[in-house]
Amino acid sequence: MASNNGAKQPLLEVRDLHVVVAGTNTEILKGVDLTVNLGEVHAIMGPNGSGKSTLVNVIAGRPDYEVTSGEVLLHGQDVLAMLPEVRAREGMFLAFQYPLELPGVRPWQFLKAAVDAVRKHRGETEVSAREFDQMYKAAAIEMGLKPELAKRAMNEGFSGGEKKRNEMVQLALLNPKLALLDETDSGLDIDALKTVAEAVNNRRGPERSILLVTHYQRLLNYIKPDFVHVLVSGRIAVSGGPELAHELESKGYDWVKETAAAG
Amino acid sequence: MTSPKVISRKTSSKDLDQDYRWGFVTDIESETAPKGLSEDVVRFISQKKEEPEWLLEWRLKAYRHFLTIQDKEPDWAMIKYPKIDLQDMHYYSAPKKQGDGPKSMDEVDPELIAAFDKLGIPIQEQKKLAGVVEEEGEPGEEDGVRPPGAPSQVAVDAVFDSVSVATTYQKMLEEHGVVFCSVSEAVKRVPEIVKKYLGSVVPYTDNYYAALNSAVFSDGSFVYIPKGVRCPIELMTYFRINTLDSGQFERTLIIAEDSSYVSYLEGCTAPMRKSHQLHAAVVELVALDNAEIKYSTLQNWYPGDKEGKGGVYNFVTKRGKCQGVNSKISWTQVETGSAITWKYPSVILQGDNSIGEFYSVALVNNHQQADTGTKMIHIGKNTKSTIVAKGISAGKGQSTYRGLVQILPTAENATNFTQCDSLLVGDKCGAHTVPYIEVRNPTARMEHEASTSKVSDDQLFYCQQRGLDQEEAHYVIINGFCRGIFKELPFEFAMEASQLLKVSLEGTVG
């Protein structure tokens, strides 16, 4: 399902992307092609080690990887030439698989600085403390994050589920054009999974695209993607609609591997 | 009451390093002793200050003691520097009194005004500090109208080149019986108290720099809080080294009588000089029964340039004595300046149930070196000490925590908690921890925690992914690292400290 019946507007374009682990010859992505149009939700699935997390991290600019060839465009602009913070300010958000702890850094101050950085980039004024306070509280309530966690340091001493919910709070506050969700479902109990899925669904719309990476079909019961891609050994082996996820569930990744090898 | 002494001041912008915002040179006509250290110089200083005979004698004793140890400069600290030529500096430099000071605040250095504004010092008080000459009888001179938003009142004593130029809020303090003035003035106003306590915590025989300071100290701040008085406002001394090639040897003495309380702040800046300047101060605190002294420092002496040229050598002896029962002394320091920092604010826990605290952030960048920490000497029963030291090393900076916790046989049930954390920024800096623990009473309880961490690439990427650039990301992470210390500072000072960290880190990352 595209954003509408008219001309599709590409938000993210990945062209023949080749990536190695920085400073090595170990190639992880071996020519990935992908187009995500505005308003679409895409799911990247694949077995462990297929490169699906690498893909979203490279798009966000993680320094552990090196792009050897290919291109990534956001709204037609060369993403690979941008610093990670510029990509963020341009509307890209990565929900981390393993959110980092920032000892002593209060979430409130940290996220206000982040929101202000994005606003400044857009030529807008800083958000007032009062306004941000309301935004922050609303987001924390929506994501089911206990208010007392705001008094602690960023992700410090948070449970796995709390960290993921905290990532969703940031998604809500930063209001990105492109949300990259890296295995956001891993380590979540069913209640947390539902909250996260609902939060993502609430943010679907013609002005936003979502690219989510998941190992299991479980998350896709709650977030219905427009497209599913299966990444095997650094390449997209097969793409299809939401039904592909169900097929994978019943047949397993070996079926895709065999199909890819036969193809 | 101190009459505002008159000084004229201009900003000279030449030679200024953009990175050091406090680098203005104040063009003051000063009266300076010839270079070199001698008995004559000691006598000259004492005479200039119109000191009584006992004080001159004390200085001379200190000087004679210094002569016996002058080849024994302490060498145990983890710092490197060329030998300091004590004959190649001035030991006294005072602003000359003259009638043509600035006529209005427009003529005063804007940096100075900005510094005072940050501290919430009312404009009338600022005029005094800046030496503005005004007609007599200006309304509101004593009460001072606070600028909007200034969170609290601070009485300030400004010390330029070891000489106190003005102390504010005298009237209000006098009503409470609080004495807050320069040491020289205290010698005249309350000679018995000065005589009783000067050198009682840091005797001139204590160490090389203490001996030197005792011989040639030119001024500093004096505080006396009478019995049962809670000092109504924060007291602050703003120190500034100005004259070229001058050493700064100020002496601070704070006495808190029974059941009194005082919060004292000191801020330090120095202009940029290509050569090194020596700063060897002595600070003595005495807390009697149930008294509490909270002493906060923001040290931002000129750290030298990126190649390590110039900068202040900060060799300071700070010590407090919890003399009375249930007394408390708390040191909080944020050290971002100086080429070399050598300082160990300590507490002697003599009174039973007394408490000593040391909270420290020391940041070194470029070629700065800091060897700093504390000593907690437990003598009384049930004495308790807390040490939280945070060291941040960036650039080629070297930071050492050196601390001693000593539990003497008399100190039944003494407890100590020590936490030393080091944070490294980049891979050319160093952090070292040298804790000494001596326990001579089996009832003591000691806890020691230490950690060393590096700002990780993953943490940086996380911050960058949220839109912060590398410099902002470092600032956020380092600020978080220091949070436990900043909360010990008075609010305005905490803001200032955080800002200082930011400025000190500029240009080192990314």
JSON list of N, CA, C and O in Angstrom, two decimals, chain B residues 369-389:
[
{"chain": "B", "resi": 369, "resn": "GLN", "atom": "N", "xyz": [48.42, 19.94, 33.97]},
{"chain": "B", "resi": 369, "resn": "GLN", "atom": "CA", "xyz": [48.67, 18.84, 34.90]},
{"chain": "B", "resi": 369, "resn": "GLN", "atom": "C", "xyz": [48.00, 19.16, 36.23]},
{"chain": "B", "resi": 369, "resn": "GLN", "atom": "O", "xyz": [48.10, 20.30, 36.70]},
{"chain": "B", "resi": 370, "resn": "ALA", "atom": "N", "xyz": [47.35, 18.17, 36.78]},
{"chain": "B", "resi": 370, "resn": "ALA", "atom": "CA", "xyz": [46.73, 18.39, 38.09]},
{"chain": "B", "resi": 370, "resn": "ALA", "atom": "C", "xyz": [47.06, 17.22, 39.00]},
{"chain": "B", "resi": 370, "resn": "ALA", "atom": "O", "xyz": [46.88, 16.07, 38.63]},
{"chain": "B", "resi": 371, "resn": "ASP", "atom": "N", "xyz": [47.61, 17.52, 40.16]},
{"chain": "B", "resi": 371, "resn": "ASP", "atom": "CA", "xyz": [47.82, 16.51, 41.20]},
{"chain": "B", "resi": 371, "resn": "ASP", "atom": "C", "xyz": [47.04, 17.05, 42.38]},
{"chain": "B", "resi": 371, "resn": "ASP", "atom": "O", "xyz": [47.46, 18.00, 43.04]},
{"chain": "B", "resi": 372, "resn": "THR", "atom": "N", "xyz": [45.88, 16.50, 42.59]},
{"chain": "B", "resi": 372, "resn": "THR", "atom": "CA", "xyz": [45.01, 17.08, 43.61]},
{"chain": "B", "resi": 372, "resn": "THR", "atom": "C", "xyz": [44.22, 15.99, 44.32]},
{"chain": "B", "resi": 372, "resn": "THR", "atom": "O", "xyz": [44.05, 14.89, 43.80]},
{"chain": "B", "resi": 373, "resn": "GLY", "atom": "N", "xyz": [43.79, 16.31, 45.50]},
{"chain": "B", "resi": 373, "resn": "GLY", "atom": "CA", "xyz": [43.06, 15.34, 46.31]},
{"chain": "B", "resi": 373, "resn": "GLY", "atom": "C", "xyz": [42.83, 15.94, 47.68]},
{"chain": "B", "resi": 373, "resn": "GLY", "atom": "O", "xyz": [42.66, 17.14, 47.80]},
{"chain": "B", "resi": 374, "resn": "THR", "atom": "N", "xyz": [42.88, 15.10, 48.69]},
{"chain": "B", "resi": 374, "resn": "THR", "atom": "CA", "xyz": [42.56, 15.60, 50.02]},
{"chain": "B", "resi": 374, "resn": "THR", "atom": "C", "xyz": [43.23, 14.75, 51.09]},
{"chain": "B", "resi": 374, "resn": "THR", "atom": "O", "xyz": [43.73, 13.67, 50.80]},
{"chain": "B", "resi": 375, "resn": "LYS", "atom": "N", "xyz": [43.22, 15.29, 52.32]},
{"chain": "B", "resi": 375, "resn": "LYS", "atom": "CA", "xyz": [43.64, 14.48, 53.46]},
{"chain": "B", "resi": 375, "resn": "LYS", "atom": "C", "xyz": [42.54, 14.58, 54.50]},
{"chain": "B", "resi": 375, "resn": "LYS", "atom": "O", "xyz": [42.06, 15.68, 54.79]},
{"chain": "B", "resi": 376, "resn": "MET", "atom": "N", "xyz": [42.15, 13.45, 55.02]},
{"chain": "B", "resi": 376, "resn": "MET", "atom": "CA", "xyz": [41.16, 13.44, 56.10]},
{"chain": "B", "resi": 376, "resn": "MET", "atom": "C", "xyz": [41.86, 12.79, 57.30]},
{"chain": "B", "resi": 376, "resn": "MET", "atom": "O", "xyz": [42.20, 11.61, 57.25]},
{"chain": "B", "resi": 377, "resn": "ILE", "atom": "N", "xyz": [42.10, 13.60, 58.32]},
{"chain": "B", "resi": 377, "resn": "ILE", "atom": "CA", "xyz": [42.82, 13.11, 59.50]},
{"chain": "B", "resi": 377, "resn": "ILE", "atom": "C", "xyz": [41.80, 12.95, 60.63]},
{"chain": "B", "resi": 377, "resn": "ILE", "atom": "O", "xyz": [41.30, 13.93, 61.18]},
{"chain": "B", "resi": 378, "resn": "HIS", "atom": "N", "xyz": [41.50, 11.69, 60.95]},
{"chain": "B", "resi": 378, "resn": "HIS", "atom": "CA", "xyz": [40.50, 11.43, 61.99]},
{"chain": "B", "resi": 378, "resn": "HIS", "atom": "C", "xyz": [41.17, 11.31, 63.35]},
{"chain": "B", "resi": 378, "resn": "HIS", "atom": "O", "xyz": [42.00, 10.43, 63.56]},
{"chain": "B", "resi": 379, "resn": "ILE", "atom": "N", "xyz": [40.80, 12.21, 64.26]},
{"chain": "B", "resi": 379, "resn": "ILE", "atom": "CA", "xyz": [41.35, 12.18, 65.62]},
{"chain": "B", "resi": 379, "resn": "ILE", "atom": "C", "xyz": [40.23, 11.90, 66.63]},
{"chain": "B", "resi": 379, "resn": "ILE", "atom": "O", "xyz": [40.37, 11.08, 67.52]},
{"chain": "B", "resi": 380, "resn": "GLY", "atom": "N", "xyz": [39.11, 12.60, 66.48]},
{"chain": "B", "resi": 380, "resn": "GLY", "atom": "CA", "xyz": [37.99, 12.48, 67.43]},
{"chain": "B", "resi": 380, "resn": "GLY", "atom": "C", "xyz": [37.17, 11.21, 67.21]},
{"chain": "B", "resi": 380, "resn": "GLY", "atom": "O", "xyz": [37.27, 10.54, 66.18]},
{"chain": "B", "resi": 381, "resn": "LYS", "atom": "N", "xyz": [36.33, 10.93, 68.20]},
{"chain": "B", "resi": 381, "resn": "LYS", "atom": "CA", "xyz": [35.44, 9.76, 68.12]},
{"chain": "B", "resi": 381, "resn": "LYS", "atom": "C", "xyz": [34.30, 10.02, 67.13]},
{"chain": "B", "resi": 381, "resn": "LYS", "atom": "O", "xyz": [33.85, 11.15, 66.98]},
{"chain": "B", "resi": 382, "resn": "ASN", "atom": "N", "xyz": [33.82, 8.95, 66.53]},
{"chain": "B", "resi": 382, "resn": "ASN", "atom": "CA", "xyz": [32.67, 9.01, 65.61]},
{"chain": "B", "resi": 382, "resn": "ASN", "atom": "C", "xyz": [32.83, 10.06, 64.51]},
{"chain": "B", "resi": 382, "resn": "ASN", "atom": "O", "xyz": [31.86, 10.66, 64.08]},
{"chain": "B", "resi": 383, "resn": "THR", "atom": "N", "xyz": [34.03, 10.30, 64.10]},
{"chain": "B", "resi": 383, "resn": "THR", "atom": "CA", "xyz": [34.25, 11.27, 63.03]},
{"chain": "B", "resi": 383, "resn": "THR", "atom": "C", "xyz": [33.97, 10.59, 61.69]},
{"chain": "B", "resi": 383, "resn": "THR", "atom": "O", "xyz": [34.13, 9.39, 61.53]},
{"chain": "B", "resi": 384, "resn": "LYS", "atom": "N", "xyz": [33.54, 11.41, 60.75]},
{"chain": "B", "resi": 384, "resn": "LYS", "atom": "CA", "xyz": [33.07, 10.86, 59.50]},
{"chain": "B", "resi": 384, "resn": "LYS", "atom": "C", "xyz": [33.60, 11.70, 58.33]},
{"chain": "B", "resi": 384, "resn": "LYS", "atom": "O", "xyz": [33.52, 12.93, 58.37]},
{"chain": "B", "resi": 385, "resn": "SER", "atom": "N", "xyz": [34.13, 11.05, 57.32]},
{"chain": "B", "resi": 385, "resn": "SER", "atom": "CA", "xyz": [34.58, 11.83, 56.16]},
{"chain": "B", "resi": 385, "resn": "SER", "atom": "C", "xyz": [34.08, 11.22, 54.86]},
{"chain": "B", "resi": 385, "resn": "SER", "atom": "O", "xyz": [33.89, 10.00, 54.76]},
{"chain": "B", "resi": 386, "resn": "THR", "atom": "N", "xyz": [33.85, 12.08, 53.90]},
{"chain": "B", "resi": 386, "resn": "THR", "atom": "CA", "xyz": [33.38, 11.66, 52.58]},
{"chain": "B", "resi": 386, "resn": "THR", "atom": "C", "xyz": [34.26, 12.32, 51.52]},
{"chain": "B", "resi": 386, "resn": "THR", "atom": "O", "xyz": [34.50, 13.53, 51.58]},
{"chain": "B", "resi": 387, "resn": "ILE", "atom": "N", "xyz": [34.72, 11.53, 50.58]},
{"chain": "B", "resi": 387, "resn": "ILE", "atom": "CA", "xyz": [35.55, 12.06, 49.50]},
{"chain": "B", "resi": 387, "resn": "ILE", "atom": "C", "xyz": [34.95, 11.61, 48.18]},
{"chain": "B", "resi": 387, "resn": "ILE", "atom": "O", "xyz": [34.77, 10.41, 47.96]},
{"chain": "B", "resi": 388, "resn": "VAL", "atom": "N", "xyz": [34.60, 12.57, 47.35]},
{"chain": "B", "resi": 388, "resn": "VAL", "atom": "CA", "xyz": [34.16, 12.21, 46.00]},
{"chain": "B", "resi": 388, "resn": "VAL", "atom": "C", "xyz": [34.99, 13.03, 45.02]},
{"chain": "B", "resi": 388, "resn": "VAL", "atom": "O", "xyz": [34.87, 14.26, 44.97]},
{"chain": "B", "resi": 389, "resn": "ALA", "atom": "N", "xyz": [35.86, 12.39, 44.28]},
{"chain": "B", "resi": 389, "resn": "ALA", "atom": "CA", "xyz": [36.76, 13.10, 43.38]},
{"chain": "B", "resi": 389, "resn": "ALA", "atom": "C", "xyz": [36.54, 12.63, 41.95]},
{"chain": "B", "resi": 389, "resn": "ALA", "atom": "O", "xyz": [36.55, 11.44, 41.67]}
]
